[in-house]
Amino acid sequence: CHAEVLLLLSFSYRVWVLSKEDIRPSISRANLLKIIFASTLLSWIALVGLYKMCSFDIHFPPYANLTYCVLDVGGKQLFSSENLLVRATIAYFLCVFTSMLIAIVTLRRILIKQIFEL
């Protein structure tokens, strides 16, 4: 997950450098720290969501020697409040990181086009 964030930052920085007229560094230390914080924030949200999603309360059945499934795989409604954090975490991954992949592919095409124009 964090690799996608870093890859997106890498491609966007390369496109930004190729589009500039002068090559002098113009990113201040404060702006660089803001970019680093913003890039790690998405990964921390995903990490906390995964940690909370995977911590289930296990109640032992009366038959302790039998194998049973901890997850409730019965048919539930899509918008029920049961296991809402699991659905929210999966939706977060699908929305945020899928849009990042689309942005990476788009920036890659722009970058290749700018390299060929040199």
PDB file of N, CA, C and O in Angstrom, residues 20 49 66 82 96:
ATOM      1  N   LYS A  20       9.518  21.739 -15.744  1.00  0.00           N
ATOM      2  CA  LYS A  20      10.085  23.011 -15.321  1.00  0.00           C
ATOM      3  C   LYS A  20      11.112  23.505 -16.328  1.00  0.00           C
ATOM      4  O   LYS A  20      11.751  22.731 -17.015  1.00  0.00           O
ATOM      5  N   GLY A  49      -6.934   0.472  10.148  1.00  0.00           N
ATOM      6  CA  GLY A  49      -8.144  -0.222   9.712  1.00  0.00           C
ATOM      7  C   GLY A  49      -7.957  -1.719   9.635  1.00  0.00           C
ATOM      8  O   GLY A  49      -8.826  -2.492  10.053  1.00  0.00           O
ATOM      9  N   LEU A  66     -14.278 -29.202  18.414  1.00  0.00           N
ATOM     10  CA  LEU A  66     -14.709 -29.172  17.027  1.00  0.00           C
ATOM     11  C   LEU A  66     -14.160 -27.935  16.327  1.00  0.00           C
ATOM     12  O   LEU A  66     -13.946 -26.902  16.945  1.00  0.00           O
ATOM     13  N   GLU A  82     -23.465  -4.700  11.385  1.00  0.00           N
ATOM     14  CA  GLU A  82     -22.583  -5.760  11.844  1.00  0.00           C
ATOM     15  C   GLU A  82     -21.358  -5.843  10.925  1.00  0.00           C
ATOM     16  O   GLU A  82     -21.484  -5.834   9.706  1.00  0.00           O
ATOM     17  N   VAL A  96      -9.283   4.204  -2.555  1.00  0.00           N
ATOM     18  CA  VAL A  96      -8.056   4.999  -2.508  1.00  0.00           C
ATOM     19  C   VAL A  96      -6.961   4.388  -3.361  1.00  0.00           C
ATOM     20  O   VAL A  96      -6.366   5.058  -4.212  1.00  0.00           O
TER      21      VAL A  96
END
